[in-house]
């Protein structure tokens, strides 16, 4: 029987810190303020959680034994050695007992935020994806995206807000498929006029953390269908297009101005010089400092 919690919590991170804080390995902020990645290292025992207003995607990254769980959709047993993970619906207390030492990562997404970003994706009412809440999930694509989000957060979020938004939408699409809730897909791209309006907006706001919702409003589409149409038209996801434009501007600033790396980072949308340098090296093959020096040596 699920434990009765005497207090209500607004988010998973605060619940976890108060009740299981000694097991925390880290809390990694994403580029979206309301979404954090929590990592824990837990001993055998009862690890039940209170009802929380978030969709909770849990990734098993270590453990070798059995667990028994009820996540609000029925009790089941699972072998943690299989890795994978589980999905907890919003507003569902859990009853979990784990028989071995284990390590977990959690991505928790406030449901009101999720509803806003996934318009057009046929997300189920209340965030209840049905039968997949009462089984151990092993879908590789889902957890590949999960792992990408973890790496991004640990690296300081160099790909920015639109990467996280796109990753969330892709995970929701995967969950819909797993729950047999197919989404009608529109195959066309954006008209040349709309595409120019969108790409001009991105170019004019490289220093800003623009959102997919802003771009989809320009296009007059849901966020989900906008992302598909934009990629159809450009061959790139919106965040990749934004990154390419940011690095193009950074190269121009390195070539034509005396601005320092610290000056340039926020001018092209990066919160820290480290995040800027990491992405610049990934895209160009050199650090900004080495790139600027190579220009001077010509």
XYZ file of C-alpha atoms in Angstrom:
298
model
C 0.000 0.000 0.000
C 1.368 3.417 -1.000
C 2.739 5.544 1.822
C 0.545 8.492 2.871
C 2.501 11.739 2.685
C 1.542 14.517 5.083
C 2.795 17.299 2.873
C 2.164 18.379 -0.713
C 5.117 19.118 -2.964
C 5.250 21.267 -6.088
C 8.084 19.413 -7.802
C 10.143 16.251 -7.649
C 13.477 17.883 -6.844
C 12.176 19.577 -3.692
C 10.373 16.393 -2.614
C 13.505 14.360 -3.127
C 15.839 16.756 -1.336
C 13.584 16.842 1.729
C 12.911 13.100 1.983
C 15.873 11.348 0.363
C 18.505 14.078 0.211
C 21.344 11.895 1.488
C 21.170 9.773 -1.679
C 21.471 12.675 -4.133
C 24.385 12.486 -6.557
C 23.462 15.670 -8.373
C 20.724 17.971 -9.656
C 21.487 19.219 -13.159
C 19.537 22.232 -14.477
C 18.426 22.125 -18.096
C 17.995 25.175 -20.313
C 14.346 25.281 -19.167
C 14.003 26.571 -15.608
C 11.203 24.224 -14.551
C 12.989 21.050 -15.699
C 15.893 19.508 -13.808
C 17.636 16.167 -14.045
C 18.055 14.429 -10.687
C 20.562 11.618 -10.150
C 20.520 9.379 -7.060
C 22.394 6.446 -5.574
C 20.069 4.314 -3.448
C 20.372 1.348 -1.128
C 17.820 -1.499 -1.021
C 14.507 -0.473 0.507
C 11.295 1.516 0.137
C 11.656 4.401 -2.337
C 8.025 5.410 -2.738
C 7.207 8.992 -3.754
C 4.398 11.460 -3.130
C 1.908 12.558 -5.765
C 3.551 15.265 -7.881
C 2.237 17.427 -10.764
C 4.913 16.197 -13.169
C 5.458 13.463 -15.732
C 8.428 11.507 -14.375
C 10.689 9.564 -16.724
C 13.048 7.407 -14.658
C 16.211 5.877 -16.088
C 17.880 2.897 -14.379
C 21.633 3.378 -14.788
C 22.864 0.821 -12.250
C 21.537 -2.073 -10.217
C 21.416 -5.859 -10.229
C 18.261 -7.216 -8.630
C 14.491 -7.043 -8.516
C 12.094 -4.217 -7.784
C 8.357 -4.220 -7.117
C 6.405 -1.103 -8.018
C 2.976 0.424 -8.366
C 3.181 3.720 -10.232
C -0.550 4.317 -10.190
C -1.535 1.835 -12.908
C -1.012 -1.537 -11.211
C 1.741 -3.509 -9.480
C 4.574 -5.168 -11.405
C 8.041 -6.647 -10.812
C 11.139 -5.841 -12.814
C 14.797 -6.798 -12.965
C 16.914 -3.630 -12.676
C 19.803 -5.358 -14.426
C 17.786 -4.932 -17.630
C 18.372 -1.162 -17.332
C 15.700 0.811 -19.209
C 13.310 2.617 -16.886
C 9.731 3.487 -15.926
C 7.189 6.248 -16.511
C 5.220 7.799 -13.628
C 2.104 9.797 -14.595
C 1.403 13.205 -13.046
C -0.478 13.306 -9.756
C 0.182 9.665 -8.872
C 1.793 8.569 -5.624
C 4.089 5.575 -6.090
C 4.714 2.451 -4.042
C 8.206 1.146 -4.788
C 10.414 -1.419 -3.081
C 13.855 -2.187 -4.501
C 15.777 -5.278 -3.420
C 19.270 -4.163 -4.445
C 21.601 -1.194 -4.490
C 20.721 0.920 -7.534
C 21.429 4.195 -9.319
C 18.728 6.250 -11.043
C 18.295 9.387 -13.113
C 14.986 11.278 -13.300
C 13.674 13.798 -15.795
C 10.496 15.375 -14.429
C 8.368 17.671 -16.593
C 5.564 19.803 -15.093
C 2.376 18.693 -16.777
C 1.054 22.205 -17.414
C 4.302 23.028 -19.230
C 4.145 19.727 -21.118
C 0.609 20.436 -22.349
C 1.717 23.790 -23.710
C 4.731 22.536 -25.625
C 3.116 19.391 -27.039
C 0.016 20.943 -28.628
C -0.755 18.846 -31.706
C 0.807 15.677 -30.321
C -2.364 14.088 -28.922
C -0.960 13.935 -25.398
C -3.401 11.981 -23.191
C -5.607 13.845 -20.753
C -3.911 14.147 -17.389
C -0.680 12.715 -18.799
C -1.863 9.126 -18.334
C -0.295 6.964 -21.067
C -2.132 3.846 -19.883
C -0.515 0.429 -19.768
C 3.062 1.671 -20.152
C 2.879 2.985 -16.560
C 2.765 -0.596 -15.271
C 5.773 -2.106 -16.989
C 9.523 -1.868 -17.298
C 10.340 0.176 -20.412
C 13.293 -0.737 -22.619
C 12.639 1.317 -25.786
C 16.203 2.253 -26.931
C 15.163 5.414 -28.796
C 13.410 6.855 -25.729
C 16.425 6.362 -23.500
C 18.904 7.512 -26.147
C 17.129 10.884 -26.080
C 17.044 10.753 -22.273
C 20.817 10.192 -22.213
C 21.337 13.088 -24.635
C 19.428 15.383 -22.273
C 21.587 14.251 -19.362
C 24.796 14.903 -21.295
C 23.512 18.306 -22.386
C 22.673 19.369 -18.821
C 26.017 18.175 -17.466
C 27.808 20.124 -20.199
C 26.115 23.387 -19.238
C 23.382 23.314 -21.913
C 25.410 24.540 -24.913
C 22.621 23.643 -27.368
C 20.114 25.791 -25.523
C 16.411 25.857 -24.819
C 15.168 24.701 -28.225
C 17.235 21.514 -27.974
C 15.524 20.603 -24.694
C 12.077 21.451 -26.095
C 12.707 19.320 -29.172
C 13.987 16.436 -27.060
C 10.867 16.544 -24.877
C 8.577 16.511 -27.915
C 10.464 13.568 -29.379
C 10.165 11.641 -26.128
C 6.425 12.363 -26.017
C 6.061 11.127 -29.608
C 7.874 7.938 -28.624
C 5.651 7.482 -25.571
C 2.565 7.982 -27.740
C 3.800 5.280 -30.099
C 4.504 2.924 -27.199
C 0.997 3.607 -25.839
C -0.497 3.054 -29.312
C -1.635 6.659 -29.649
C -0.476 7.546 -33.176
C -0.302 11.207 -34.143
C -1.479 12.426 -37.532
C 1.572 13.717 -39.381
C 1.644 16.477 -41.987
C 4.367 15.917 -44.546
C 4.715 19.348 -46.158
C 7.343 21.968 -45.415
C 6.971 25.691 -44.782
C 6.179 28.104 -47.580
C 9.181 30.219 -48.703
C 7.569 33.337 -47.204
C 6.957 31.734 -43.792
C 10.369 30.059 -43.808
C 12.063 33.433 -44.385
C 10.076 35.030 -41.557
C 11.102 32.248 -39.185
C 14.790 32.163 -40.168
C 15.010 35.968 -40.075
C 13.556 35.912 -36.550
C 16.140 33.340 -35.448
C 18.971 35.374 -37.008
C 17.761 38.624 -35.449
C 17.575 37.049 -31.963
C 20.744 34.982 -31.715
C 21.497 36.387 -28.261
C 18.077 35.392 -26.934
C 16.705 32.097 -25.617
C 13.828 31.980 -28.081
C 11.319 29.166 -27.851
C 9.725 26.780 -30.298
C 6.375 28.312 -29.341
C 7.534 31.720 -30.613
C 8.607 30.205 -33.929
C 5.476 28.115 -34.322
C 3.339 31.227 -33.701
C 5.116 32.943 -36.604
C 4.386 29.916 -38.778
C 0.783 29.570 -37.583
C 1.255 25.902 -36.677
C 1.343 23.791 -33.537
C 4.842 23.370 -32.132
C 4.911 19.706 -33.156
C 3.876 20.292 -36.769
C 6.111 23.368 -37.032
C 9.190 21.354 -36.059
C 8.433 18.702 -38.668
C 7.769 21.312 -41.380
C 10.894 23.315 -40.524
C 13.111 20.237 -40.760
C 11.420 19.281 -44.036
C 12.283 22.724 -45.434
C 15.826 23.128 -44.095
C 17.085 19.628 -43.340
C 17.783 20.772 -39.770
C 15.952 20.786 -36.467
C 15.307 24.390 -35.309
C 17.973 24.229 -32.572
C 20.576 22.998 -35.075
C 19.739 25.837 -37.453
C 20.016 28.308 -34.574
C 23.371 26.851 -33.516
C 24.755 27.109 -37.046
C 23.745 30.774 -37.264
C 25.221 31.494 -33.832
C 28.563 29.971 -34.763
C 28.587 31.854 -38.085
C 28.141 35.140 -36.203
C 30.773 34.149 -33.632
C 33.296 33.464 -36.395
C 32.558 36.887 -37.889
C 33.037 38.589 -34.511
C 36.289 36.729 -33.894
C 37.543 37.809 -37.314
C 36.440 41.437 -37.397
C 36.386 42.698 -33.776
C 38.561 42.769 -30.675
C 35.812 41.430 -28.424
C 37.008 38.815 -25.964
C 35.601 35.290 -25.837
C 33.769 36.328 -22.671
C 32.220 39.271 -24.562
C 31.177 37.180 -27.560
C 29.541 34.310 -25.666
C 26.375 36.216 -24.580
C 26.238 38.048 -27.928
C 25.581 34.703 -29.617
C 23.298 33.245 -26.976
C 25.591 31.367 -24.566
C 25.342 31.928 -20.839
C 28.996 31.075 -20.158
C 32.242 31.258 -22.146
C 32.711 27.554 -21.397
C 29.413 26.584 -23.050
C 30.246 28.795 -26.037
C 33.749 27.358 -26.411
C 32.448 23.799 -26.133
C 29.892 24.278 -28.905
C 32.292 26.294 -31.085
C 34.864 23.514 -30.917
C 32.227 20.907 -31.689
C 31.073 22.820 -34.777
C 34.385 24.219 -36.064
C 36.951 21.722 -34.807
C 38.927 24.415 -32.958
C 38.435 26.474 -29.834
C 37.531 30.159 -30.408
C 41.007 31.177 -29.231
C 42.790 28.865 -31.667
C 40.419 29.892 -34.476
C 41.173 33.586 -33.905
C 44.914 32.885 -33.758
C 44.743 30.996 -37.060
C 43.184 34.066 -38.671
C 46.010 36.248 -37.360
C 48.595 33.818 -38.733
C 47.330 34.058 -42.307
